[in-house]
Coordinates of C-alpha atoms and ligand atoms in Angstrom, one line a residue:
M488 CA -0.6 27.6 -31.7
S489 CA -1.9 27.3 -28.1
P490 CA -0.4 29.7 -25.4
P491 CA 2.6 28.6 -23.3
C492 CA 1.8 26.3 -20.5
L493 CA 3.5 25.4 -17.2
R494 CA 3.2 21.8 -16.4
L495 CA 3.6 20.5 -12.9
I496 CA 4.8 17.0 -12.2
L497 CA 4.4 15.6 -8.7
G498 CA 6.7 13.1 -7.1
D499 CA 4.4 10.1 -7.9
Q500 CA 3.7 11.2 -11.5
L501 CA 7.0 10.0 -13.1
T502 CA 5.4 8.9 -16.4
P503 CA 6.4 10.6 -19.7
N504 CA 2.9 10.2 -21.2
I505 CA 1.0 11.3 -18.1
S506 CA -2.1 13.4 -18.9
S507 CA -0.5 16.7 -17.8
L508 CA 2.3 16.3 -20.5
R509 CA 0.3 14.9 -23.3
D510 CA -0.1 18.1 -25.4
M511 CA 3.3 19.5 -24.4
A512 CA 4.9 21.9 -26.9
P513 CA 8.6 21.5 -26.0
E514 CA 9.7 24.7 -27.7
Q515 CA 7.5 26.9 -25.5
D516 CA 6.2 24.9 -22.5
M517 CA 8.1 24.4 -19.2
I518 CA 7.8 21.5 -16.7
L519 CA 8.1 22.3 -13.0
M520 CA 9.2 19.8 -10.4
C521 CA 9.7 20.7 -6.7
E522 CA 11.3 18.9 -3.8
L523 CA 9.4 20.0 -0.7
A524 CA 10.1 19.5 3.0
T525 CA 6.3 19.7 3.6
E526 CA 5.8 16.5 1.5
A527 CA 8.6 14.8 3.4
T528 CA 7.1 15.7 6.8
Y529 CA 3.3 15.9 6.6
V530 CA 3.9 12.5 8.0
H531 CA 7.5 11.5 8.8
H532 CA 8.1 9.1 5.9
H533 CA 10.7 6.3 6.3
K534 CA 14.1 7.4 5.1
Q535 CA 14.1 4.9 2.3
K536 CA 10.9 6.3 0.9
L537 CA 12.3 9.8 0.9
V538 CA 15.4 8.6 -0.9
L539 CA 13.3 6.7 -3.4
V540 CA 10.9 9.5 -4.2
L541 CA 13.6 12.2 -4.5
S542 CA 16.1 10.1 -6.4
A543 CA 13.3 8.9 -8.8
M544 CA 12.2 12.5 -9.3
R545 CA 15.8 13.6 -10.1
H546 CA 16.3 10.8 -12.5
F547 CA 13.0 11.5 -14.2
A548 CA 13.9 15.2 -14.6
R549 CA 17.1 14.1 -16.3
E550 CA 15.1 11.8 -18.6
L551 CA 12.7 14.6 -19.6
R552 CA 15.6 16.9 -20.4
L553 CA 17.1 14.2 -22.6
L554 CA 13.8 14.1 -24.4
G555 CA 14.2 17.8 -25.2
F556 CA 11.8 19.2 -22.5
K557 CA 12.6 22.3 -20.5
V558 CA 12.5 21.4 -16.8
H559 CA 12.6 23.8 -13.9
Y560 CA 13.6 21.6 -11.0
V561 CA 13.7 23.0 -7.4
T562 CA 15.9 20.9 -5.1
L563 CA 15.1 20.6 -1.4
D564 CA 18.2 22.6 -0.4
A565 CA 18.0 25.3 -3.0
Q566 CA 18.3 28.7 -1.3
D567 CA 15.2 30.0 -3.0
N568 CA 13.1 26.9 -2.3
S569 CA 9.9 28.6 -1.1
G570 CA 8.5 25.5 0.6
S571 CA 5.1 25.2 -1.3
F572 CA 3.9 24.0 -4.7
F573 CA 1.8 27.1 -5.0
S574 CA 4.5 29.7 -4.4
E575 CA 6.8 27.8 -6.7
I576 CA 4.2 27.8 -9.5
E577 CA 3.4 31.5 -8.9
S578 CA 7.0 32.5 -9.1
V579 CA 7.5 30.8 -12.4
L580 CA 4.3 32.3 -13.8
A581 CA 5.3 35.8 -12.6
R582 CA 8.8 35.4 -14.2
S583 CA 7.6 34.0 -17.5
G584 CA 4.3 35.8 -18.0
C585 CA 2.7 32.4 -18.7
R586 CA -1.0 32.2 -17.7
H587 CA -1.7 28.5 -18.2
V588 CA -1.0 25.6 -15.8
A589 CA -1.6 21.9 -16.4
L590 CA -1.3 19.2 -13.8
T591 CA -2.6 15.7 -13.4
E592 CA -4.8 15.4 -10.3
P593 CA -2.9 14.6 -7.1
A594 CA -3.4 11.0 -6.0
E595 CA -4.1 12.0 -2.3
Y596 CA -7.2 13.9 -1.1
R597 CA -5.0 16.2 1.0
L598 CA -3.2 17.6 -2.0
Q599 CA -6.1 17.5 -4.4
D600 CA -8.1 19.5 -2.0
Q601 CA -5.4 22.2 -1.7
F602 CA -5.0 22.4 -5.5
R603 CA -8.8 22.7 -6.1
H604 CA -8.9 25.6 -3.5
W605 CA -5.9 27.3 -5.2
Q606 CA -7.6 26.9 -8.6
Q607 CA -10.7 28.7 -7.3
Q608 CA -8.7 31.5 -5.8
H609 CA -6.9 32.2 -9.0
P610 CA -9.4 32.8 -11.8
Q611 CA -6.8 35.0 -13.6
W612 CA -4.9 31.8 -14.6
Q613 CA -6.2 28.9 -16.6
I614 CA -5.5 25.9 -14.3
D615 CA -6.3 22.6 -15.9
I616 CA -6.4 19.7 -13.4
R617 CA -6.6 16.6 -15.5
E618 CA -7.7 13.0 -14.7
D619 CA -5.0 10.5 -13.9
D620 CA -5.7 7.9 -16.5
R621 CA -2.9 5.6 -15.5
F622 CA -5.5 3.9 -13.4
L623 CA -7.7 1.4 -15.2
C624 CA -11.0 2.6 -13.6
S625 CA -11.9 6.3 -13.7
H626 CA -13.6 8.0 -10.7
D627 CA -16.9 8.1 -12.7
S628 CA -16.8 4.5 -13.7
F629 CA -16.2 3.5 -10.1
R630 CA -19.1 5.7 -8.9
R631 CA -21.4 4.2 -11.5
W632 CA -20.3 0.7 -10.5
A633 CA -20.9 1.5 -6.8
Q634 CA -24.2 3.2 -7.3
D635 CA -27.2 1.2 -5.9
R636 CA -25.1 -1.7 -4.8
K637 CA -25.6 -2.7 -1.2
Q638 CA -22.2 -4.2 -0.9
L639 CA -19.1 -3.1 -2.8
R640 CA -17.2 -6.4 -3.0
M641 CA -13.9 -6.4 -4.8
E642 CA -14.6 -9.7 -6.5
Y643 CA -17.4 -8.3 -8.7
F644 CA -15.6 -5.1 -9.5
Y645 CA -12.5 -7.2 -10.6
R646 CA -14.6 -9.4 -12.9
Q647 CA -16.0 -6.4 -14.6
L648 CA -12.6 -4.9 -15.2
R649 CA -11.3 -8.3 -16.6
Q650 CA -14.2 -8.2 -19.1
E651 CA -13.7 -4.6 -20.0
Y652 CA -10.0 -5.0 -20.7
G653 CA -10.2 -8.6 -22.0
I654 CA -7.6 -9.9 -19.5
L655 CA -7.5 -13.7 -18.9
M656 CA -10.7 -14.0 -20.9
E657 CA -11.5 -16.7 -23.5
Q658 CA -14.7 -16.3 -25.7
G659 CA -16.3 -14.1 -23.1
Q660 CA -15.5 -16.6 -20.2
P661 CA -12.8 -16.4 -17.6
A662 CA -9.7 -18.4 -18.7
G663 CA -9.7 -21.9 -17.1
G664 CA -13.4 -21.7 -16.4
Q665 CA -13.1 -19.8 -13.1
W666 CA -12.5 -16.2 -12.0
N667 CA -10.5 -17.1 -8.9
F668 CA -7.9 -19.8 -8.1
D669 CA -7.5 -18.9 -4.5
R670 CA -8.2 -22.4 -3.4
E671 CA -5.0 -23.6 -5.2
N672 CA -3.0 -20.7 -3.7
R673 CA -2.1 -19.9 -0.1
K674 CA 0.2 -22.9 0.6
P675 CA 2.7 -22.9 3.4
L676 CA 6.3 -22.8 2.2
P677 CA 8.2 -26.2 2.2
A678 CA 11.2 -25.9 4.6
N679 CA 13.8 -26.8 2.0
R680 CA 12.7 -24.4 -0.7
V681 CA 15.4 -21.9 -1.8
M682 CA 14.1 -18.4 -2.5
P683 CA 15.0 -16.4 -5.7
T684 CA 17.5 -13.7 -5.2
Q685 CA 16.7 -10.1 -6.0
P686 CA 18.4 -7.8 -8.5
Q687 CA 20.8 -5.3 -6.9
F688 CA 20.6 -1.7 -7.9
M689 CA 23.9 0.0 -7.1
P690 CA 23.2 3.6 -6.0
D691 CA 24.5 6.1 -8.6
E692 CA 25.7 9.6 -8.0
I693 CA 22.2 11.0 -7.9
T694 CA 21.0 8.5 -5.4
L695 CA 24.2 8.9 -3.3
D696 CA 23.6 12.7 -3.2
V697 CA 20.0 12.2 -2.1
I698 CA 21.0 9.7 0.6
K699 CA 23.3 12.5 2.1
L700 CA 20.5 15.0 1.8
V701 CA 18.0 12.8 3.5
E702 CA 20.4 11.9 6.3
S703 CA 21.2 15.5 6.9
H704 CA 17.6 16.9 6.8
F705 CA 15.5 13.9 8.0
G706 CA 18.0 11.8 9.9
Q707 CA 15.6 11.4 12.8
H708 CA 12.9 9.7 10.6
F709 CA 12.2 6.0 11.1
G710 CA 14.3 3.4 9.2
S711 CA 17.7 2.5 8.1
L712 CA 19.2 3.5 4.7
E713 CA 22.0 0.8 4.7
S714 CA 20.1 -1.7 2.6
F715 CA 18.5 0.8 0.2
N716 CA 17.8 -1.1 -3.1
H717 CA 14.7 0.3 -4.6
A718 CA 14.3 0.8 -8.4
V719 CA 14.6 4.6 -9.0
T720 CA 14.4 4.6 -12.8
R721 CA 12.1 3.0 -15.4
E722 CA 15.0 1.0 -16.6
Q723 CA 15.5 -0.5 -13.2
A724 CA 11.8 -1.0 -12.7
L725 CA 11.7 -2.9 -16.0
L726 CA 14.6 -5.1 -14.8
Q727 CA 12.7 -5.8 -11.5
L728 CA 9.6 -6.7 -13.6
S729 CA 11.4 -9.1 -15.9
H730 CA 13.2 -10.7 -13.0
F731 CA 9.9 -11.2 -11.2
L732 CA 8.3 -12.7 -14.4
D733 CA 11.1 -15.2 -14.8
S734 CA 12.0 -16.1 -11.3
S735 CA 9.0 -15.6 -9.0
L736 CA 5.7 -15.4 -10.9
P737 CA 5.3 -19.2 -11.5
L738 CA 5.2 -19.7 -7.8
F739 CA 3.6 -16.4 -6.8
G740 CA 0.1 -17.9 -6.4
D741 CA 1.2 -21.0 -4.4
Y742 CA 3.1 -19.0 -1.8
Q743 CA 1.6 -15.6 -1.9
D744 CA 0.4 -15.9 1.8
A745 CA 3.5 -17.6 3.1
M746 CA 6.1 -16.1 5.5
R747 CA 9.5 -17.2 6.6
Q748 CA 12.0 -16.1 9.2
D749 CA 14.6 -13.7 7.7
E750 CA 13.2 -14.0 4.2
P751 CA 11.4 -10.7 3.3
W752 CA 10.8 -11.1 -0.4
L753 CA 9.8 -14.8 -1.1
Y754 CA 8.0 -14.8 -4.5
H755 CA 6.6 -11.3 -4.3
S756 CA 7.2 -8.8 -7.1
L757 CA 8.5 -5.7 -5.3
L758 CA 6.8 -3.7 -7.9
S759 CA 4.4 -1.5 -5.8
T760 CA 6.9 1.3 -5.4
S761 CA 7.5 1.5 -9.2
I762 CA 3.8 1.3 -10.1
N763 CA 2.8 3.9 -7.5
L764 CA 5.6 6.3 -8.6
G765 CA 4.6 5.9 -12.3
L766 CA 7.8 4.2 -13.4
L767 CA 5.6 1.2 -14.5
N768 CA 2.1 1.4 -15.9
P769 CA -0.3 -1.1 -14.1
L770 CA -1.7 -2.3 -17.4
E771 CA 1.7 -3.1 -18.9
V772 CA 2.5 -5.1 -15.8
I773 CA -0.8 -7.0 -16.1
Q774 CA -0.3 -7.6 -19.8
A775 CA 3.3 -8.8 -19.2
A776 CA 2.0 -11.4 -16.6
Q777 CA -0.8 -12.5 -18.9
E778 CA 1.8 -13.1 -21.7
Q779 CA 3.8 -15.4 -19.4
W780 CA 0.7 -17.5 -19.1
Q781 CA -0.1 -17.4 -22.8
Q782 CA 3.4 -18.5 -23.6
G783 CA 3.2 -21.4 -21.0
Q784 CA 5.9 -19.8 -18.8
A785 CA 3.6 -19.5 -15.7
P786 CA 0.5 -21.4 -14.5
L787 CA -2.9 -19.7 -14.5
N788 CA -3.4 -19.8 -10.7
A789 CA -0.2 -17.7 -10.3
V790 CA -0.9 -15.3 -13.1
E791 CA -4.6 -14.8 -12.0
G792 CA -3.5 -14.4 -8.4
F793 CA -1.0 -11.7 -9.4
I794 CA -3.3 -9.9 -11.8
R795 CA -6.1 -9.9 -9.2
Q796 CA -3.8 -7.8 -6.9
I797 CA -3.2 -5.1 -9.4
M798 CA -6.4 -5.1 -11.5
G799 CA -8.6 -6.0 -8.5
W800 CA -7.4 -4.8 -5.2
R801 CA -5.3 -1.8 -6.3
E802 CA -8.1 -0.3 -8.4
Y803 CA -10.8 -1.2 -5.9
V804 CA -9.1 0.5 -2.9
R805 CA -8.5 3.6 -5.0
G806 CA -12.2 3.7 -6.0
L807 CA -13.3 3.3 -2.4
Y808 CA -10.9 6.0 -1.2
W809 CA -12.3 8.6 -3.6
L810 CA -15.9 7.5 -3.0
H811 CA -15.6 8.2 0.7
M812 CA -13.0 10.8 1.4
P813 CA -12.6 12.9 3.5
E814 CA -15.0 11.3 6.0
Y815 CA -13.5 7.8 5.5
A816 CA -10.3 8.8 7.4
S817 CA -12.1 9.3 10.7
R818 CA -14.1 6.0 10.8
N819 CA -13.8 3.9 13.9
Y820 CA -16.6 1.3 13.8
L821 CA -15.1 -0.8 16.6
N822 CA -14.4 2.2 18.9
A823 CA -10.7 1.4 19.2
Y824 CA -8.6 3.9 21.1
R825 CA -5.5 2.2 22.4
S826 CA -2.2 4.0 21.6
L827 CA 0.3 2.4 19.3
P828 CA 2.9 0.5 21.5
S829 CA 6.4 1.8 21.2
F830 CA 7.7 -1.5 19.7
F831 CA 6.0 -0.4 16.5
W832 CA 9.1 1.9 16.2
S833 CA 11.8 -0.1 18.0
A834 CA 10.8 -3.7 17.0
D835 CA 11.7 -4.5 20.6
T836 CA 9.1 -7.1 21.3
D837 CA 9.2 -10.8 22.3
L838 CA 6.4 -11.7 19.9
N839 CA 8.7 -13.1 17.2
C840 CA 6.3 -12.7 14.3
L841 CA 5.9 -9.0 15.1
Q842 CA 9.6 -8.6 15.8
Q843 CA 10.4 -10.1 12.3
C844 CA 7.9 -8.0 10.4
I845 CA 8.6 -4.7 12.1
S846 CA 12.4 -5.0 11.9
Q847 CA 12.1 -5.9 8.3
T848 CA 9.9 -2.8 7.8
R849 CA 12.6 -0.7 9.5
D850 CA 15.4 -2.2 7.4
Y851 CA 13.7 -2.3 3.9
A852 CA 10.6 -0.1 4.2
Y853 CA 8.9 -3.3 2.9
A854 CA 6.7 -6.0 4.2
H855 CA 4.5 -8.2 2.0
H856 CA 0.8 -8.2 2.1
I857 CA 0.3 -11.0 4.6
Q858 CA 2.9 -9.6 7.0
R859 CA 1.0 -6.2 6.8
L860 CA -2.4 -7.8 7.1
M861 CA -2.2 -11.0 9.2
V862 CA 0.7 -10.2 11.6
I863 CA 1.0 -6.4 12.2
G864 CA -2.5 -5.6 11.2
N865 CA -4.1 -8.6 13.0
F866 CA -2.3 -7.5 16.2
A867 CA -3.5 -3.9 15.8
L868 CA -7.1 -5.2 15.3
L869 CA -7.1 -7.6 18.2
A870 CA -5.4 -5.2 20.6
G871 CA -7.9 -2.4 19.7
L872 CA -5.3 0.1 18.5
D873 CA -6.5 3.5 17.4
P874 CA -7.2 3.5 13.6
E875 CA -5.8 7.0 13.2
Q876 CA -2.5 6.1 14.8
V877 CA -2.3 2.8 12.9
S878 CA -3.0 4.5 9.5
R879 CA -0.4 7.1 10.2
W880 CA 2.1 4.4 11.0
Y881 CA 1.5 2.5 7.8
L882 CA 1.8 5.7 5.8
E883 CA 5.1 6.5 7.4
V884 CA 6.9 3.2 7.3
Y885 CA 6.4 1.7 3.8
A886 CA 8.2 2.9 0.7
D887 CA 5.1 2.3 -1.4
A888 CA 2.7 4.2 0.9
Y889 CA 0.4 6.8 -0.3
E890 CA -2.8 7.6 1.5
W891 CA -5.1 6.5 -1.4
V892 CA -3.9 2.9 -1.2
E893 CA -2.8 2.8 2.4
L894 CA -6.0 4.1 4.1
P895 CA -8.6 1.6 2.7
N896 CA -6.2 -1.2 3.3
V897 CA -5.7 -0.2 6.9
L898 CA -9.1 1.2 7.9
G899 CA -11.2 -1.2 5.8
M900 CA -9.2 -4.4 5.4
V901 CA -7.2 -4.5 8.6
L902 CA -9.1 -2.7 11.3
F903 CA -12.8 -3.2 10.1
A904 CA -13.1 0.5 11.0
D905 CA -15.5 1.0 8.1
G906 CA -18.0 -1.5 9.6
G907 CA -17.5 -4.0 6.8
E908 CA -17.8 -1.9 3.7
M909 CA -14.6 -3.4 2.4
A910 CA -14.2 -6.7 4.2
S911 CA -17.1 -9.0 4.8
K912 CA -15.7 -10.0 8.1
P913 CA -12.7 -8.8 10.2
Y914 CA -9.4 -10.5 9.3
A915 CA -8.9 -11.6 12.9
A916 CA -6.9 -14.7 13.5
S917 CA -5.3 -16.6 16.3
G918 CA -1.7 -17.8 16.4
A919 CA -2.7 -21.0 14.5
Y920 CA -2.9 -19.0 11.3
I921 CA 0.5 -17.5 11.7
N922 CA 2.0 -20.9 12.6
R923 CA 0.4 -22.5 9.6
M924 CA 1.8 -19.8 7.2
S925 CA 5.2 -19.2 8.6
N926 CA 8.1 -20.7 10.7
Y927 CA 8.0 -17.7 13.1
C928 CA 6.5 -19.7 16.0
K929 CA 9.4 -22.1 16.0
H930 CA 11.7 -19.2 17.0
C931 CA 9.3 -17.6 19.5
R932 CA 9.4 -17.6 23.3
Y933 CA 5.6 -18.1 23.3
D934 CA 3.9 -21.4 22.8
V935 CA 1.4 -21.2 19.9
R936 CA -0.5 -24.3 21.1
R937 CA -1.3 -22.8 24.5
K938 CA -4.5 -20.8 24.8
S939 CA -4.0 -18.8 28.0
G940 CA -1.4 -18.1 30.7
P941 CA 2.0 -16.4 30.6
D942 CA 3.6 -18.7 28.0
A943 CA 0.6 -18.8 25.7
C944 CA 0.7 -17.1 22.3
P945 CA -0.8 -13.7 22.9
F946 CA -2.7 -13.9 19.5
N947 CA -4.7 -16.8 20.9
Y948 CA -6.3 -15.1 23.9
L949 CA -6.5 -11.7 22.2
Y950 CA -8.5 -13.4 19.4
W951 CA -11.2 -14.7 21.8
D952 CA -11.1 -11.5 23.9
F953 CA -11.7 -9.5 20.7
M954 CA -14.7 -11.7 19.7
A955 CA -16.2 -11.4 23.1
R956 CA -15.6 -7.7 23.4
H957 CA -17.3 -7.0 20.0
E958 CA -20.1 -9.6 20.3
S959 CA -22.8 -7.0 20.0
L960 CA -21.4 -5.6 16.7
L961 CA -20.1 -8.8 15.1
S962 CA -22.2 -11.8 16.2
Q963 CA -24.9 -11.2 13.6
N964 CA -22.2 -11.5 10.8
P965 CA -23.1 -14.7 9.0
R966 CA -19.4 -15.4 8.3
L967 CA -18.7 -15.4 12.1
G968 CA -21.4 -17.8 13.0
L969 CA -19.1 -20.7 13.6
T970 CA -16.7 -18.5 15.6
Y971 CA -19.4 -17.3 18.0
R972 CA -20.8 -20.9 18.3
Q973 CA -17.3 -22.0 19.4
L974 CA -17.1 -19.1 21.9
H975 CA -20.5 -20.0 23.4
K976 CA -19.5 -23.6 23.7
M977 CA -16.7 -22.6 26.1
D978 CA -17.9 -22.6 29.7
E979 CA -17.8 -19.4 31.8
E980 CA -14.6 -20.3 33.5
Q981 CA -12.7 -20.9 30.2
Q982 CA -13.9 -17.6 28.9
Q983 CA -12.8 -15.8 32.1
V984 CA -9.4 -17.4 31.9
L985 CA -8.9 -16.2 28.3
Q986 CA -10.1 -12.7 29.1
Q987 CA -7.9 -12.5 32.2
S988 CA -4.8 -13.4 30.1
A989 CA -5.9 -10.7 27.5
R990 CA -6.4 -8.1 30.3
I991 CA -2.9 -8.8 31.7
F992 CA -1.3 -8.6 28.3
L993 CA -3.0 -5.4 27.2
K994 CA -2.3 -3.8 30.6
S995 CA 1.4 -4.5 30.2
L996 CA 1.2 -3.1 26.6
D997 CA -0.2 0.2 28.0
Q998 CA 2.4 0.3 30.7
T999 CA 5.4 0.0 28.5
D1000 CA 4.7 3.4 26.9
Ligands
FAD1418 P1 3.0 -8.3 -4.6 O1 2.6 -9.2 -3.6 O2 4.0 -8.8 -5.6 O3 1.6 -7.9 -5.4 C1 1.6 -7.3 -6.7 C2 1.1 -5.9 -6.7 O4 -0.3 -5.9 -6.4 C3 1.7 -4.9 -5.8 O5 2.9 -4.4 -6.3 C4 0.6 -3.9 -5.6 O6 0.7 -2.9 -6.7 C5 -0.7 -4.7 -5.8 N1 -1.4 -5.0 -4.6 C6 -1.4 -6.1 -3.9 N2 -2.2 -6.1 -2.8 C7 -2.8 -4.8 -2.9 C8 -3.7 -4.2 -2.0 N3 -4.3 -4.8 -1.0 N4 -4.0 -2.9 -2.3 C9 -3.5 -2.3 -3.4 N5 -2.6 -2.9 -4.2 C10 -2.2 -4.1 -4.0 N6 0.2 -1.2 -1.1 C11 0.7 -0.1 -1.6 O7 1.0 0.0 -2.8 N7 0.8 1.0 -0.8 C12 0.4 1.0 0.5 O8 0.5 2.0 1.2 C13 -0.1 -0.2 1.0 N8 -0.5 -0.3 2.3 C14 -1.0 -1.5 2.8 C15 -1.4 -1.6 4.1 C16 -2.0 -2.7 4.6 C17 -2.4 -2.8 6.0 C18 -2.1 -3.8 3.8 C19 -2.8 -5.1 4.3 C20 -1.7 -3.8 2.5 C21 -1.2 -2.6 1.9 N9 -0.8 -2.5 0.6 C22 -0.2 -1.3 0.2 C23 -1.0 -3.6 -0.3 C24 0.2 -4.6 -0.4 O9 0.6 -5.1 0.9 C25 1.4 -4.1 -1.1 O10 1.0 -3.5 -2.4 C26 2.4 -5.2 -1.4 O11 2.8 -5.8 -0.2 C27 3.6 -4.6 -2.1 O12 4.6 -5.5 -2.3 P2 4.8 -6.2 -3.8 O13 5.0 -5.2 -4.8 O14 5.9 -7.2 -3.6 O15 3.4 -6.9 -4.0
DLZ1419 C1 6.0 11.4 -1.2 C2 6.6 12.7 -1.7 C3 7.7 13.2 -1.1 C4 8.3 12.6 0.1 N1 8.3 14.3 -1.6 C5 7.8 14.9 -2.7 C6 8.3 16.1 -3.1 O1 9.3 16.7 -2.6 N2 7.8 16.7 -4.2 C7 6.7 16.2 -4.9 O2 6.3 16.7 -5.9 N3 6.1 15.0 -4.4 C8 6.6 14.4 -3.3 N4 6.1 13.3 -2.8 C9 4.9 12.8 -3.5 C10 3.6 13.5 -3.1 O3 3.5 13.5 -1.7 C11 2.4 12.9 -3.8 O4 2.3 13.4 -5.1 C12 1.2 13.0 -3.1 O5 1.2 12.4 -1.9 C13 0.0 12.5 -3.9 O6 0.0 11.1 -4.0
SF4_1420 FE1 3.6 -14.8 16.9 FE2 2.3 -16.3 18.7 FE3 3.8 -17.5 16.8 FE4 5.0 -16.1 18.8 S1 3.8 -18.0 19.0 S2 5.5 -16.1 16.6 S3 3.5 -14.5 19.1 S4 2.0 -16.3 16.5

């Protein structure tokens, strides 16, 4: 029989068959879970994220106990909470005489680095840090794929994983004869379309206790708790999944890029929080979506579009993160240093699209991909906001945010701060894009058709100002050829007028803080 082992479970490792528990001997091993103020405050997470993580941890501990496991659970307000994973582990080891520790690698560089140091400092214990095989692509496989490639494009990585896992494949070929149905997707939402409603998860006693705890310890953090409705158990996560498959997946592809005033969810799945916490396994979600297509319940463009997000983007950003950390976090290719405007916290802005997306973020700790990328992110890019501050904001405000997934999305996809390693061109857009994909402009005090002047949509002149400002870095990009030809077709006066409007707007932005 192997010696007793202490098994640490972190807050986003809520999966009963996670690698750290796989050889668990229930009669002698113990599981340790700790609620730590340091994890809540290394950045000031949105209150809903704190409630979500702590409530899900408590529910998971209860589930493990019901499975017959011994769980030592340290609550945030326990008198003897020592405030660190390491002192909590050491105190259990000292009390029990146990000399073996197993954990699954932390998903963020910050914690993984601390655990590796701690492991080196304590050769007297056998500390086994295991790979997190809930991801579909291991670190080694990603490194092998990335080796010797000039460009690390998501598309080719995703095709390889589809083949490896046999997802949406028919006789070795992609189902439907193409890998990608993006051309059929990205439609604006018809005005009269009624959106699916979302399942409601009534807070139970555990969640109500955690809400009180979070209000009393972290009441000053961003966000409101009134509308808290995140899945905190696997049971609820499965309900969210089946609701999505039945009500939203068939139209997910068509409208995945659409936005509508006062409609936060549209046809999105709301599954990122559950997948990131470990309540759902990414492969089971992918297979469930594939099955809907196989049974004729959802069209291929929708199912492929959805699977691409999880099998493609999610795995790809994680691969890039681990390939480049820690230096990735300090990249700033476009030399952007403007401070985050205060309306990122208050939502007090007369740009209606930003007001909508930021207030929704405050109320639900949620915004869908296009709101994060093409409204808030696009503004941050065009206005030249500092990547470090922008990344920190995204990590603080979303319930699904962990650095491994947030950082490449923000630095690489949104801000082009990695110089194009992730995105082949900056996702910069004028107001026309937001107007095409939403009804925000109809409710805005700015005129999306005007290019300059006090009533013009700020995205319009900021877009051209951005292109002019970064001409030396971007004009050689083949995907921006048309944009720069358009810029050069403008006469000097037109360019001056646009840049003058941008200067006035950016100055007022700096002055409001
Ligand atoms: P759906 O639209 O239903 O998509 C299905 C699933 O695909 C998601 O649940 C998610 O697991 C996955 N997914 C989709 N896009 C991405 C992507 N670009 N990267 C990784 N996974 C993806 N996602 C996070 O999980 N955590 C983050 O911290 C995060 N930060 C982001 C920051 C920015 C600037 C941008 C542009 C995107 C970010 N994303 C992040 C990706 C995406 O916006 C969210 O996963 C998605 O909005 C979650 O909502 P949903 O579950 O309804 O997603
Ligand atoms: C996000 C988070 C929070 C807010 N609190 C805890 C906690 O108290 N205890 C814990 O084990 N994990 C927490 N987490 C999740 C960790 O921060 C997460 O494991 C790392 O960020 C790695 O992804
Ligand atoms: Fe946003 Fe411009 Fe449309 Fe107003 S007009 S909602 S600022 S894109």
